[in-house]
Amino acid sequence: MAEVRVEGLRKEFGKATAVDGLSLTVRDREFLTLVGPSGCGKSTTLRMVCGLERATAGQIYFDDHAVGHLPANKRDVAMVFQSYALYPHRTVAQNIGFALKMMRQPRRTIEEKVGRAARALGIEDLLDRKPRELSGGQRQRVALGRAIVRDAGAYLLDEPLSNLDAQLRVHMRAEIKRLHAEVARTFIYVTHDQVEAMTMSDRIAVLSDGRLQQCGTPEEIYERPSNRFVASFMGSPPMNFLTGSIVDEDGVRRFRTRGIAVDLPAAGGESEVELGVRPEHVLVSPRPEPGFLPGRVFVAELLGADVLVTVDVAGELIKARVPAPFHAGVDSAVHVGIDPAKVHLFAAADGRALTSTRGA
Amino acid sequence: MTTIPLRYRVPWKKIAVYALAVVFALYLVLPFYWIVAMSFMPEVDANSVPPQWIPQHPTLENYTAFVDPTGAQAMVGSRAVRETPFALGNSLLVALLTAVLNLVLGVFAAYSFSRIRFRGSQVLLMVYLLTRMVPGIAIIIPYYLLMRELDLLDTYWALILSYTTFALPVTIWVLKDFFRAVPRELEDAAKVDRCGWFRMMWSVVLPVSAPGLVAAAVFAFMTAWNEFMFALFLTSTAASKTMPVIAANFATDINTQFTVMAASGVLAVLPPLVLVLIFQRLIVQGMAAGSVKG
């Protein structure tokens, strides 16, 4: 049981700064995901929390105990590695029980705990095998087993699903979430996959260039992104962005760019802005409707229940996610409606969010 | 419709390659076979013309000579015969200790080279390799004087220390590459699993590098086992003489008894042979398979 808190964490590799003044609190028993593109510093942060990497500056606390000076083997953490890092010369049972053996727990206790972990992961019948005799998914489970068998304060998972095929990934995603509920421990999960972050987390911390962009529940991150980066990184298909300016016309605040105009309800100080709208908040109609913009279908992609329609509106490509079926062919004329209540505005200069549709 | 007739070609190239391989194999195996066969022959048969490829009167007397010299064997080459059992023991001890000392020193050095980047590491590795280029005869006098000053002449340690300096550069080069091939995450996993450095090395890194350790140990063992010149200079009595020195003694005594000499040769080959057979599985096996995604 532990709350993990990092304060002003900084890591430099030579001249490059991987993590730049990160402060973050992971609550006890919380599932927190660090998400961001490659090189954003999320793995480095995790390795510093783990003790595998020494911070250049800043401090790490487990339940108010500063642990920054402790090496990994003295911290109360368990970790799942991206490559699994199973011990090739040991059987599955020995892999899972290795840490317990190092902690000099009695053999009976180890066997019991290993058995319990293996049952939880459905790998009881693999206990005598060596890692090379396992499939990717099975190795993944052993790596998870090696962590959950421990009675650690925090469980750190470094992109544990990125080496699995798509189907297995979706399956293991659910299993890990379920596992977290069962073991009720603090999980810190690192991924570059925003879908994993959205589906699994209690809270998400979005990182970019070594800095924390936003930390909040998946709903907050999705619906009230604090800046353009978060808005663009989270969500699939990604948000549409239009660069333009806000003008006051006949007492109506209006967003304008080339041939496009969108009426805005809320106030905002800036004049040069980027307007963002998620594909599911873009409407497509075959007939002209008030406030809709004329355009042409650029391409339509069937996603299953929905169709992702890309519409060319005055030279801007706008993606809309509409329910299937959608029958307009390529280049046919359509009309696009942007729901003014659901648009996000970001300052063109620095990308910070100006208004939020649901009263930030 | 035309069909292309399948013409059978005589694979001359293949035949030539195989013929050469057979000749080469015979070239390597026959002398060894002759030693083994001769060691089971009475002296008379060994000198017969034409030679007996298969012993007509097989006997173990050449082997029993070492423990219970009788008649002729007690007379000719007697000192060499008497000293052979001791020499075998000396050789075994020196070779094993050389192998162990090499591994202990080599593991520390090689791990440092494989994981720590420090100024001059590449140069140092090169220097290690260069020491292998110096012919032994060029440094044997200084070695002799050094060992005399250390009061180590005619002891195991004179040989063990010398042989370790021969084998250590190779050991470091071999192990360095094996350690580099150990995935870093494996070490990280060990640390997270509560291992300190020594424990991590012992429980994870060394077992995973077992093929390299065995290869290095076998190399060091063979270096020590076969070395003649330093052993000749640095040893003088049965207290530390090794097999190659004794083997030479057989030929320098007044009358050479070839069959006993052959038997001593067979005895000298056995320990390394057994060693390689035991560890063969480890040498061949790729231990790192399956540890990380692959």
XYZ file of C-alpha atoms in Angstrom, chain A:
360
model
C 0.000 0.000 0.000
C 1.601 3.214 -0.963
C 1.027 6.639 -2.275
C 3.755 7.542 -4.733
C 4.674 11.189 -5.027
C 7.305 12.743 -7.249
C 8.373 16.337 -6.801
C 10.299 18.431 -9.299
C 11.721 15.277 -10.866
C 14.372 15.938 -13.466
C 16.584 13.674 -15.534
C 19.322 14.731 -17.895
C 21.271 12.434 -20.177
C 24.293 14.480 -21.129
C 22.822 17.598 -22.685
C 19.398 16.122 -23.342
C 16.668 16.601 -20.763
C 14.411 13.565 -20.632
C 12.242 14.617 -17.704
C 11.857 18.274 -16.897
C 10.511 19.131 -13.465
C 7.754 16.583 -13.105
C 5.508 16.713 -10.045
C 2.782 14.165 -9.647
C 0.958 12.242 -6.941
C -0.242 8.705 -7.482
C -2.824 7.892 -4.851
C -2.832 4.687 -2.883
C -4.435 1.847 -4.901
C -4.843 4.070 -7.910
C -4.264 2.981 -11.513
C -2.372 5.885 -13.017
C -1.169 5.857 -16.602
C 1.726 7.879 -17.926
C 1.032 8.407 -21.586
C 2.806 10.310 -24.311
C 4.669 9.907 -27.583
C 8.086 8.191 -27.815
C 10.763 10.145 -26.019
C 8.372 12.098 -23.806
C 10.109 10.834 -20.675
C 7.431 8.455 -19.425
C 9.657 5.354 -19.264
C 12.490 7.361 -17.711
C 10.084 8.604 -15.058
C 9.000 5.057 -14.309
C 12.610 3.878 -14.080
C 13.361 6.667 -11.630
C 10.374 5.699 -9.484
C 11.636 2.127 -9.662
C 15.190 3.049 -8.725
C 16.826 1.811 -11.911
C 17.660 5.363 -12.902
C 18.919 8.083 -10.601
C 17.167 11.439 -10.828
C 19.309 14.470 -11.681
C 17.123 16.532 -9.366
C 13.881 16.198 -7.468
C 12.637 13.686 -4.969
C 10.452 10.605 -4.906
C 8.300 9.689 -1.912
C 6.596 6.431 -1.057
C 4.046 7.289 1.647
C 6.065 10.365 2.650
C 9.335 8.428 2.885
C 11.929 9.876 0.546
C 13.355 6.981 -1.489
C 15.377 8.860 -4.109
C 18.675 7.629 -2.689
C 17.676 3.938 -2.587
C 18.637 1.464 -5.325
C 15.899 -0.629 -6.923
C 16.487 -3.657 -4.720
C 15.874 -1.578 -1.607
C 12.620 -0.022 -2.805
C 9.314 -1.693 -2.318
C 8.401 -1.958 -6.000
C 7.570 -4.649 -8.539
C 7.931 -4.074 -12.239
C 6.756 -5.567 -15.513
C 9.142 -4.919 -18.372
C 8.302 -4.255 -21.977
C 10.515 -7.136 -23.123
C 9.253 -9.284 -20.181
C 12.890 -9.888 -19.152
C 12.209 -13.411 -17.938
C 15.143 -15.385 -16.570
C 15.802 -17.842 -19.408
C 17.508 -20.472 -17.254
C 14.700 -20.661 -14.715
C 11.323 -22.316 -14.972
C 8.128 -20.313 -14.859
C 7.690 -21.153 -11.179
C 11.264 -20.106 -10.413
C 10.801 -16.900 -12.391
C 7.692 -15.962 -10.467
C 9.140 -16.954 -7.108
C 12.598 -15.445 -7.601
C 11.981 -12.206 -5.707
C 10.407 -14.099 -2.805
C 13.449 -16.352 -2.685
C 15.696 -13.301 -2.606
C 13.611 -12.021 0.297
C 14.322 -15.341 2.046
C 10.719 -16.338 2.431
C 10.193 -19.974 3.423
C 9.820 -22.458 0.572
C 6.295 -23.421 1.506
C 5.193 -19.788 1.446
C 6.859 -19.247 -1.916
C 5.187 -22.301 -3.456
C 1.839 -21.200 -2.119
C 2.170 -17.634 -3.387
C 3.492 -18.734 -6.781
C 0.562 -21.143 -7.085
C -1.912 -18.417 -6.252
C -0.381 -15.959 -8.742
C -0.282 -18.636 -11.447
C -3.933 -19.480 -10.879
C -4.904 -15.815 -11.074
C -3.180 -15.625 -14.456
C -4.271 -19.051 -15.726
C -0.752 -20.432 -16.115
C -0.740 -23.195 -13.462
C 0.047 -25.865 -16.042
C 3.087 -23.976 -17.348
C 4.973 -23.757 -14.068
C 7.637 -26.296 -15.039
C 8.360 -24.848 -18.452
C 11.255 -22.631 -19.432
C 10.510 -19.204 -20.956
C 11.665 -20.303 -24.419
C 8.890 -22.880 -24.465
C 6.193 -20.225 -24.050
C 4.237 -18.103 -26.505
C 4.346 -14.308 -26.356
C 1.102 -14.093 -24.423
C 2.226 -16.721 -21.934
C 5.536 -14.945 -21.345
C 3.562 -11.772 -20.768
C 1.571 -13.523 -18.066
C 4.687 -14.863 -16.404
C 6.099 -11.327 -16.353
C 2.879 -10.137 -14.717
C 3.022 -13.066 -12.306
C 6.530 -12.113 -11.258
C 5.126 -8.742 -10.207
C 1.822 -9.659 -8.585
C 3.336 -12.447 -6.500
C 5.129 -9.702 -4.618
C 3.608 -7.771 -1.782
C 4.985 -4.514 -3.112
C 3.933 -0.961 -2.401
C 3.769 -0.029 -6.059
C 3.512 -2.021 -9.273
C 5.177 -0.459 -12.262
C 4.282 -1.576 -15.764
C 6.414 -0.370 -18.671
C 4.464 -0.838 -21.915
C 3.687 -4.432 -21.003
C 1.335 -4.970 -23.934
C 3.271 -3.413 -26.773
C 4.830 -6.694 -27.911
C 1.542 -8.565 -28.189
C -0.614 -8.871 -31.270
C -3.722 -6.691 -31.457
C -6.243 -9.259 -30.316
C -4.226 -10.449 -27.362
C -3.542 -6.860 -26.384
C -7.250 -6.086 -26.040
C -7.672 -9.247 -24.000
C -4.728 -8.576 -21.678
C -5.843 -4.965 -21.289
C -9.027 -6.154 -19.667
C -7.153 -8.735 -17.593
C -4.728 -6.204 -16.188
C -7.569 -3.882 -15.273
C -9.349 -6.766 -13.563
C -6.099 -7.740 -11.833
C -5.742 -4.239 -10.458
C -9.207 -4.432 -8.976
C -8.380 -7.777 -7.374
C -4.978 -6.980 -5.882
C -6.009 -3.414 -4.973
C -2.525 -1.916 -5.160
C -0.980 1.199 -6.611
C -0.332 0.669 -10.320
C 1.729 2.999 -12.476
C 1.367 2.087 -16.103
C 3.368 3.485 -18.989
C 2.113 3.380 -22.553
C 2.221 5.333 -25.764
C -1.189 3.964 -26.693
C -3.884 6.436 -25.767
C -6.560 3.755 -26.081
C -4.871 1.732 -23.325
C -4.637 4.875 -21.232
C -8.309 5.719 -21.719
C -9.642 2.238 -21.084
C -7.573 1.163 -18.087
C -6.806 4.168 -15.948
C -8.307 5.797 -12.921
C -6.285 8.839 -13.889
C -4.060 9.695 -16.819
C -0.942 11.850 -16.835
C -0.138 13.093 -20.325
C 3.554 13.839 -20.903
C 5.292 15.594 -23.727
C 8.927 16.682 -23.962
C 9.539 15.617 -20.386
C 6.804 17.842 -18.994
C 3.445 17.032 -17.525
C 0.760 18.407 -19.833
C -2.298 17.378 -17.897
C -3.282 14.939 -15.215
C -6.868 13.911 -14.661
C -9.500 11.250 -15.110
C -9.960 9.880 -18.634
C -13.182 11.908 -18.941
C -11.440 15.150 -17.952
C -8.569 14.508 -20.317
C -10.900 13.694 -23.166
C -13.505 16.367 -22.658
C -11.457 19.199 -21.204
C -7.951 18.921 -22.619
C -5.794 21.637 -21.123
C -3.893 22.316 -24.325
C -3.674 21.519 -27.986
C -1.171 18.704 -27.456
C -3.424 16.790 -25.082
C -6.405 17.385 -27.362
C -4.552 16.045 -30.379
C -2.869 13.111 -28.616
C -5.916 11.723 -26.857
C -8.766 10.450 -28.968
C -8.981 8.193 -31.969
C -9.544 9.219 -34.658
C -7.851 12.436 -33.603
C -9.473 15.821 -33.175
C -9.843 18.159 -36.176
C -7.957 21.435 -35.945
C -8.617 24.613 -37.917
C -6.379 27.658 -37.643
C -8.160 30.992 -37.863
C -9.276 34.042 -35.945
C -12.191 35.143 -33.818
C -14.135 38.089 -35.120
C -17.122 40.017 -33.797
C -19.800 40.188 -36.489
C -23.218 41.720 -35.817
C -22.771 41.068 -32.126
C -21.985 37.393 -32.731
C -18.604 35.952 -31.888
C -17.555 33.942 -34.863
C -14.570 31.770 -35.786
C -13.387 32.428 -39.323
C -10.843 30.826 -41.590
C -10.951 31.119 -45.355
C -14.331 29.752 -46.438
C -15.373 28.492 -43.009
C -17.289 30.281 -40.265
C -18.431 28.813 -36.953
C -20.547 30.739 -34.459
C -19.231 30.555 -30.923
C -21.238 30.699 -27.753
C -18.595 31.334 -25.140
C -16.183 34.187 -24.694
C -12.422 34.033 -25.131
C -9.776 36.715 -25.115
C -7.532 35.692 -27.995
C -8.150 36.558 -31.600
C -5.689 34.171 -33.277
C -6.839 30.686 -32.354
C -7.052 27.071 -33.323
C -10.453 25.539 -33.256
C -10.636 21.873 -32.368
C -13.567 19.560 -32.737
C -13.697 15.810 -32.317
C -14.920 13.749 -35.269
C -17.946 12.502 -33.323
C -19.080 16.120 -32.890
C -19.069 16.828 -36.608
C -22.347 16.237 -38.412
C -22.631 15.361 -42.086
C -25.825 15.923 -44.010
C -26.640 15.410 -47.680
C -28.878 18.521 -47.645
C -27.990 22.098 -46.761
C -28.991 22.971 -43.214
C -28.702 26.244 -41.289
C -25.153 26.843 -40.098
C -23.754 23.927 -42.107
C -20.808 24.329 -44.432
C -20.774 22.960 -47.968
C -18.095 20.441 -48.855
C -17.234 17.315 -50.801
C -16.620 13.800 -49.584
C -12.882 13.185 -49.781
C -12.996 9.594 -48.545
C -15.294 7.468 -46.396
C -13.900 4.632 -44.233
C -16.135 2.066 -42.605
C -15.092 1.390 -38.994
C -17.880 -1.053 -38.228
C -20.710 0.621 -36.381
C -19.472 4.006 -37.561
C -18.123 5.510 -40.727
C -15.216 7.920 -40.686
C -15.989 10.467 -43.349
C -13.316 12.911 -44.457
C -14.863 15.981 -46.012
C -13.078 18.644 -47.996
C -14.474 21.988 -46.790
C -12.930 24.917 -48.618
C -9.598 23.154 -48.794
C -9.591 21.946 -45.151
C -9.997 18.221 -44.530
C -12.439 17.648 -41.692
C -13.076 14.191 -40.294
C -16.512 13.225 -39.071
C -17.525 10.066 -37.311
C -21.094 9.263 -38.279
C -23.225 6.186 -37.700
C -23.246 3.619 -40.499
C -24.636 3.310 -43.077
C -23.308 6.293 -44.990
C -23.969 6.249 -48.668
C -22.452 9.370 -50.250
C -19.708 8.443 -52.708
C -16.343 10.071 -53.179
C -16.605 13.702 -54.385
C -20.343 13.905 -53.796
C -21.551 17.160 -52.267
C -22.371 17.116 -48.548
C -22.870 19.648 -45.780
C -20.896 19.681 -42.604
C -22.140 20.953 -39.266
C -19.863 21.723 -36.352
C -21.651 21.721 -32.986
C -20.681 25.105 -31.475
C -21.276 23.767 -27.980
C -18.591 21.118 -28.490
C -15.720 23.029 -29.985
C -12.415 23.590 -28.206
C -10.431 26.767 -28.677
C -6.677 26.937 -28.254
C -4.425 29.972 -28.392
C -2.569 29.870 -31.693
C 0.563 31.187 -29.989
C 1.096 28.570 -27.251
C -1.676 26.027 -27.657
C -3.265 26.492 -24.240
C -6.996 25.880 -24.006
C -9.108 29.052 -24.033
C -12.609 27.816 -23.485
C -13.958 24.519 -22.637
C -17.300 23.452 -23.842
C -18.492 21.980 -20.625
C -17.548 24.786 -18.308
C -14.015 24.039 -17.290
